[in-house]
Short mmCIF file of C-alpha atoms in Angstrom, two decimals:
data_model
loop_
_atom_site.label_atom_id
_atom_site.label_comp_id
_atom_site.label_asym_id
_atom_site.label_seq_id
_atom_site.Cartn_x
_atom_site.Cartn_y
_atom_site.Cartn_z
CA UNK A 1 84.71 110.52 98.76
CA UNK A 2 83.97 106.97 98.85
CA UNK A 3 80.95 107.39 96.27
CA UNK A 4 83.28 109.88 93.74
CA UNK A 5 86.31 107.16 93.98
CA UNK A 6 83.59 104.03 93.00
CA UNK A 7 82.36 106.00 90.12
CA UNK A 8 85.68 107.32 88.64
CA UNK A 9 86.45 103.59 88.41
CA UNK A 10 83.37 102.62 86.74
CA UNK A 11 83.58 105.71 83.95
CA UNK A 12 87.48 105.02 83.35
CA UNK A 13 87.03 101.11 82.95
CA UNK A 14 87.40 99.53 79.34
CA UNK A 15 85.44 96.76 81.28
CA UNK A 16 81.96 99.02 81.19
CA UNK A 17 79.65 99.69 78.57
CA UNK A 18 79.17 103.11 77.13
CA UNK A 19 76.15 103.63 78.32
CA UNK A 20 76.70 103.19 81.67
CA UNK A 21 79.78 105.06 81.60
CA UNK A 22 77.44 108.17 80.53
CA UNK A 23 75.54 107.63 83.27
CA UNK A 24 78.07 107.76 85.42
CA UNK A 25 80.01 110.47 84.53
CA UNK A 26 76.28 112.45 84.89
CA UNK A 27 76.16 111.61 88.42
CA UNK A 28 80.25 112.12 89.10
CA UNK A 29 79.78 115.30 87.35
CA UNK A 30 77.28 116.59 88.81
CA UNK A 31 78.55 116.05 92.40
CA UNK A 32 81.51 117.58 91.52
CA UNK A 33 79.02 120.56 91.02
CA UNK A 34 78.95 121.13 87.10
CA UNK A 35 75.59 122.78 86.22
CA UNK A 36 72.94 120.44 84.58
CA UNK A 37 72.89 121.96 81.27
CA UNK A 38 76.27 121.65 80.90
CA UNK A 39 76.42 118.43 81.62
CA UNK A 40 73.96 117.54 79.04
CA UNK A 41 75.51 119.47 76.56
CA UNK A 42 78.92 117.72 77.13
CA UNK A 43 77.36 114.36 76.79
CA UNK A 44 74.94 114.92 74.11
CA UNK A 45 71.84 113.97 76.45
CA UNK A 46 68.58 115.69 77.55
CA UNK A 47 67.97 117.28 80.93
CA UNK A 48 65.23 114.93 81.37
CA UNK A 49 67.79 112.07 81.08
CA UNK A 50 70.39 114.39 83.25
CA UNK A 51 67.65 114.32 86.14
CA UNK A 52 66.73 110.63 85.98
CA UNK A 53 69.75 108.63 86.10
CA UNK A 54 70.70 111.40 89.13
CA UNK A 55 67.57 110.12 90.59
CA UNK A 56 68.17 106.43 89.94
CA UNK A 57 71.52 106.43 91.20
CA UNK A 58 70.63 108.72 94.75
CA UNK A 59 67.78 105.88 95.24
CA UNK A 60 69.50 102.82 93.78
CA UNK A 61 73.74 103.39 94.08
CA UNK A 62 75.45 101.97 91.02
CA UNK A 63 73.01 99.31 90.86
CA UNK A 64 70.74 102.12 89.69
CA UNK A 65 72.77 103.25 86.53
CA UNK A 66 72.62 99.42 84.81
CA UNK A 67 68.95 99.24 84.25
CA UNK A 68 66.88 99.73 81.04
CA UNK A 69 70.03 99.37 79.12
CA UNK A 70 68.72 98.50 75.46
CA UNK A 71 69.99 94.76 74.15
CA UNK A 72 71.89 94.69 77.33
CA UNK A 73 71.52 91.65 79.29
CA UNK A 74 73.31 91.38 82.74
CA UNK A 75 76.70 89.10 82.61
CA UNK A 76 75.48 85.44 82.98
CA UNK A 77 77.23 83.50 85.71
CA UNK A 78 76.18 80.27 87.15
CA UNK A 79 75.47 80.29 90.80
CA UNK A 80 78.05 78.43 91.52
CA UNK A 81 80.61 81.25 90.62
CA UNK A 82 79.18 83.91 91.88
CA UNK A 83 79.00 81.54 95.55
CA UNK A 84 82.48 81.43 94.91
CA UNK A 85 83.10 84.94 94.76
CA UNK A 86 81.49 85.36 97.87
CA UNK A 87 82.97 83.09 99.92
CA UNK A 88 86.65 84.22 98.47
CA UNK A 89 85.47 88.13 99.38
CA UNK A 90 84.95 86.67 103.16
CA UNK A 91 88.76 85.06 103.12
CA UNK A 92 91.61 86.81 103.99
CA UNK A 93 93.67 86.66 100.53
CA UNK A 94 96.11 84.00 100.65
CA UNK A 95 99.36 85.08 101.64
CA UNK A 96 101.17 84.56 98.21
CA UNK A 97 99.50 87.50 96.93
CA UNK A 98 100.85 90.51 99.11
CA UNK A 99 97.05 91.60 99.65
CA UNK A 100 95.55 92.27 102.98
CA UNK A 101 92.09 92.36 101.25
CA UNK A 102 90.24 92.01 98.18
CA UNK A 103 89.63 94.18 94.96
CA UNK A 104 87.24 93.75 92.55
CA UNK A 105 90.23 93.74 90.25
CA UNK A 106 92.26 91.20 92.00
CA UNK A 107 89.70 89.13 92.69
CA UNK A 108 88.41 88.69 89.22
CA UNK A 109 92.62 87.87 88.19
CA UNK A 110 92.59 85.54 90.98
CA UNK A 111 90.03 83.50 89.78
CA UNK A 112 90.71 84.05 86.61
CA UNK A 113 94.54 82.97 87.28
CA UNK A 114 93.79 80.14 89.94
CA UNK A 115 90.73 78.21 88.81
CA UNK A 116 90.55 79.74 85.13
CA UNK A 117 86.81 81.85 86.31
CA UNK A 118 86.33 84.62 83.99
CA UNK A 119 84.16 87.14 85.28
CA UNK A 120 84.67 91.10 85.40
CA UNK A 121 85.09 93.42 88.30
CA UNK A 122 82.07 95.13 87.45
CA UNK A 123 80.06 91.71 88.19
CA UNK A 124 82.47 91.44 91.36
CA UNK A 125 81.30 94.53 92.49
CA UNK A 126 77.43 94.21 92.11
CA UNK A 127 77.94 90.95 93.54
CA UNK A 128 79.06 92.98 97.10
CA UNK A 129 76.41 95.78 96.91
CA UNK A 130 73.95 93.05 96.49
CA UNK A 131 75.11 91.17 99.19
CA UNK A 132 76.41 93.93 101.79
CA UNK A 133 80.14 92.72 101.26
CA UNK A 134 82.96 95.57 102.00
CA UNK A 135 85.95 93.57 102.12
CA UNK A 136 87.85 97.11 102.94
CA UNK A 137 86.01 97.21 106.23
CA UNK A 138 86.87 94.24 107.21
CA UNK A 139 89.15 93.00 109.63
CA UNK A 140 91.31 90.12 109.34
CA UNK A 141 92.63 87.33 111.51
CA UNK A 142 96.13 85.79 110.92
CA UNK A 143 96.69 82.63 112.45
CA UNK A 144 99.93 82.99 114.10
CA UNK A 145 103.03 80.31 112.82
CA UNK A 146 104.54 80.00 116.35
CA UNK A 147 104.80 76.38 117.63
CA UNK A 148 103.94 77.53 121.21
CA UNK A 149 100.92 78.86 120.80
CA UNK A 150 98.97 77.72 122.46
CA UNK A 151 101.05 77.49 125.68
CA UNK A 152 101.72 81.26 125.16
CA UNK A 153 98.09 82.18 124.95
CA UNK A 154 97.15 80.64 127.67
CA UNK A 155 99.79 82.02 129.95
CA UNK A 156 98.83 85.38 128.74
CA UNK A 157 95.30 84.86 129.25
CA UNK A 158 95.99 82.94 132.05
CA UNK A 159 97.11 86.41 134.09
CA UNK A 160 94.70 88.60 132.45
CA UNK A 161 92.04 85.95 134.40
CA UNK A 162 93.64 84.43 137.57
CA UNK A 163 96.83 86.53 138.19
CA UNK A 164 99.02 85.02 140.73
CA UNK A 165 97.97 86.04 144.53
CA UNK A 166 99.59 89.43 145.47
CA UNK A 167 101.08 89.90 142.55
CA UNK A 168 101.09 93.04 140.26
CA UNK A 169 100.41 92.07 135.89
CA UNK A 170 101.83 95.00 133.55
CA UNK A 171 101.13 94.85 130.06
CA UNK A 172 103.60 96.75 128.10
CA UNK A 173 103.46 98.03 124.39
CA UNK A 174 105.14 101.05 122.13
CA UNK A 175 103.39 103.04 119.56
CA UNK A 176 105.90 104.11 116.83
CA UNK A 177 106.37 106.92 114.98
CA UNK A 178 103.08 109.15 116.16
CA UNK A 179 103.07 111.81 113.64
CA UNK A 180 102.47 115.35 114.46
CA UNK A 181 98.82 115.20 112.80
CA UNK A 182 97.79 112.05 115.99
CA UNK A 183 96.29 112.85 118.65
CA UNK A 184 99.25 113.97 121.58
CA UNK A 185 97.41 112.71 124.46
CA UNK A 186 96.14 108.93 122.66
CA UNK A 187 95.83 107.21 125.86
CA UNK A 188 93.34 108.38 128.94
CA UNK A 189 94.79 110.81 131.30
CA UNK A 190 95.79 108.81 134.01
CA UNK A 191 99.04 109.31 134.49
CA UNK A 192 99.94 111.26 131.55
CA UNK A 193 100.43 114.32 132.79
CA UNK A 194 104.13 114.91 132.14
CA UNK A 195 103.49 113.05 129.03
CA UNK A 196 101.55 115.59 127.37
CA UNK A 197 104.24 118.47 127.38
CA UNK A 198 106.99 115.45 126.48
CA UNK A 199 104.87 114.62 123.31
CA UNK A 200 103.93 118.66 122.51
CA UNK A 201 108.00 118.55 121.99
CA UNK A 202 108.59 116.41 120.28
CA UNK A 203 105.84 116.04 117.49
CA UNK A 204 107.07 119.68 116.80
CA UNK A 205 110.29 117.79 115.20
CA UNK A 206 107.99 115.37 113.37
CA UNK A 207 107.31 112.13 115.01
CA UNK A 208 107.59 110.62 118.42
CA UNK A 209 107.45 107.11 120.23
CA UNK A 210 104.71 105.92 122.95
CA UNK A 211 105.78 103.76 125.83
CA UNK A 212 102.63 102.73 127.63
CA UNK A 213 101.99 100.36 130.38
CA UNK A 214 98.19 99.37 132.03
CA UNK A 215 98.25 97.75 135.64
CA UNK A 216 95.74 94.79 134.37
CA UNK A 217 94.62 94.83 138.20
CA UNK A 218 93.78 98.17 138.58
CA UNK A 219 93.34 99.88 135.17
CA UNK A 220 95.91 102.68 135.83
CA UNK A 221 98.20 103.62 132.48
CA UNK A 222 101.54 105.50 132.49
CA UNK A 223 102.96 106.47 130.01
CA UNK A 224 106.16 108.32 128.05
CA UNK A 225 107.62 109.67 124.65
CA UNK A 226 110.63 108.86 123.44
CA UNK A 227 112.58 110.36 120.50
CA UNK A 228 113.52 107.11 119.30
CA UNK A 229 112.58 103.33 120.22
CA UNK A 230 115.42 101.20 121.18
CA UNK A 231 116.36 99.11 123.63
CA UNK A 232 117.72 102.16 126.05
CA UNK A 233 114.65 104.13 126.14
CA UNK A 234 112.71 100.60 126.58
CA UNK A 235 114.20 99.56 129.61
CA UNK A 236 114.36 102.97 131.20
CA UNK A 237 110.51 103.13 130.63
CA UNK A 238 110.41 99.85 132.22
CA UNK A 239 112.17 100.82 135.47
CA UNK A 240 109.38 103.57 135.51
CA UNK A 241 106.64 100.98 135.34
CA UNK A 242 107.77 98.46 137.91
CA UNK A 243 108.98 101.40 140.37
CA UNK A 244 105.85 101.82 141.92
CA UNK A 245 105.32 97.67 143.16
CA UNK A 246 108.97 97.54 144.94
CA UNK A 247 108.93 94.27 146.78
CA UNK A 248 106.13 92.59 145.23
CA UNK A 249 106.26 89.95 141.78
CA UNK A 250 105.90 91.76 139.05
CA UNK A 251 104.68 89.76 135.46
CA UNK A 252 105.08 92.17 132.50
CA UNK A 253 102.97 90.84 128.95
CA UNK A 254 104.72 91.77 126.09
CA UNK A 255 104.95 91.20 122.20
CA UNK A 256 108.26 90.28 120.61
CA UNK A 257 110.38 93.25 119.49
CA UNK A 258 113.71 92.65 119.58
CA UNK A 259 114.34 95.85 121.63
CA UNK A 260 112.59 93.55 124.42
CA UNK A 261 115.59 91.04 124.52
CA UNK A 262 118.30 93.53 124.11
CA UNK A 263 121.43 92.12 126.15
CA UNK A 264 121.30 94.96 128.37
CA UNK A 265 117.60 93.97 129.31
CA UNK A 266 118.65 90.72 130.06
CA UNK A 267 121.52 91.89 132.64
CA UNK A 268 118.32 93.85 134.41
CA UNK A 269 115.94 90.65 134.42
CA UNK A 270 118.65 88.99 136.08
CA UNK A 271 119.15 91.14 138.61
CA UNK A 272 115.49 91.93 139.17
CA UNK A 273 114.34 88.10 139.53
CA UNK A 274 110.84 89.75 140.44
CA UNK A 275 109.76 90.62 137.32
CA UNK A 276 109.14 87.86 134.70
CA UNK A 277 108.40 88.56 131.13
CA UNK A 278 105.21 86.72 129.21
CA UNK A 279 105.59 86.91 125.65
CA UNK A 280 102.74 87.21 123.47
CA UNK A 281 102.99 84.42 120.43
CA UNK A 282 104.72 85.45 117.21
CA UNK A 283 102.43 87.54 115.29
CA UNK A 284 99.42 87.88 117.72
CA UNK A 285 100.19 90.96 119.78
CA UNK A 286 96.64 91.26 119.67
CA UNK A 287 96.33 89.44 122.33
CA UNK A 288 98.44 91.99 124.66
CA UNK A 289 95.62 94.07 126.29
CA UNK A 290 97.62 97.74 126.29
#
């Protein structure tokens, strides 16, 4: 799918020569299963040529389809430039630009808008098959904005190491709106039992919420569906998960929903001056191990 999607690009740009374009649309067309002598009779080639740019491109990828292309010399770009286009293809796009990775397209306007580079997708694009770069693939890291974060982090981290002595570390987080095509069961059967048939019921109206909860100590997970996630269902899942430790101090990690600071869940907290909530800094819930 991957393969069909690159080479519908390349044979609908105005950025690609003809004759690459023809070569492409012989490979696109022929995995989309169109006979070879049809093929060649739609593009006005020979079966010999049908055979060998299939051959090129199953050995070579698109690189395959640009050589031997008569008075065609590759786009000239100093090094510098195409170091450049590297490096940006490793970044994270900056935030002012609403991407959460790079296109060959928006790369080549970026540099084209920011620093006044012209060079086209197409180069962009050989540029990461030559060099291994899949910028889709790759995951990103968003350094968080909070101005305690690094005493957050290391209280978190702090109980995931050296939990206080005797004392039981929960780490709490929802899944929202599972759709009925996810898995029903996502998280190991430990204590899901009930959960299962809970989750059967309600995917069959469309979508459902998962509660979860891992004792960092001991591995065990419970968890339960909700119809909805609000500040209700949240603390009545969290009654559930500190049930079990009566009597001992209970530290719950956490990320920063607002259904976690509902005023009702404060009237618990300070009745149940056991259990302490750790907040995970803004934007790095990452860092919550559930």
């Amino acid at each position: 799918m991957e393969q069909a999607a690159e080479l519908r690009e390349l044979v609908n740009s105005r950025d690609v020569p003809a004759d690459i374009a023809t070569r492409g649309r012989i490979v696109l067309w022929s995995g989309e299963g169109r006979r070879r002598k049809d093929i060649a009779e739609l593009l006005g080639v020979s079966l010999p040529t049908v055979d060998r740019w299939k051959t090129r491109y199953a050995e070579h990828g698109l690189a395959g389809l640009e050589g031997d292309r008569p008075g065609g010399a590759r786009e000239q770009v100093p090094a510098r430039v195409r170091a450049r286009v590297i490096a940006l293809t490793r970044m994270t796009p900056p935030e002012g630009t609403g991407l959460s990775h790079w296109s060959t397209r928006e790369l080549a306007k970026y540099l084209k808008r920011t620093e006044n580079v012209t060079v086209s997708w197409h180069y962009i694009a050989r540029v990461w098959r030559e060099e291994n770069l899949k910028p889709h693939r790759t995951g990103t890291f968003k350094i968080s904005k909070d101005p305690a974060f690094a005493d957050k982090v290391a209280d978190v981290v702090g109980l995931y190491l050296a939990p206080p002595g005797g004392a039981v570390v929960l780490s709490i987080d929802e899944k929202t709106q599972i759709q009925a095509l996810d898995r029903t069961q996502p998280v190991p059967p430990v204590n899901f039992a009930a959960t299962e048939k809970r989750t059967h019921d309600y995917v069959r109206h469309g979508t459902t919420n998962l509660f979860a909860a891992l004792n960092v100590g001991t591995g065990e997970v419970i968890g339960e569906c909700k119809p909805s996630r609000n500040g209700k269902n949240f603390l009545a899942f969290l009654k559930k998960a500190v049930k079990p430790h009566a009597g001992k101090e209970i530290h719950v990690v956490l990320d920063n929903l607002s259904t976690h600071t509902t005023p009702e869940v404060k009237a618990w907290l300070a009745s149940n001056p056991q259990v302490h909530f750790h907040f995970t800094p803004v934007g790095s819930s990452w860092i919550n191990q559930i």
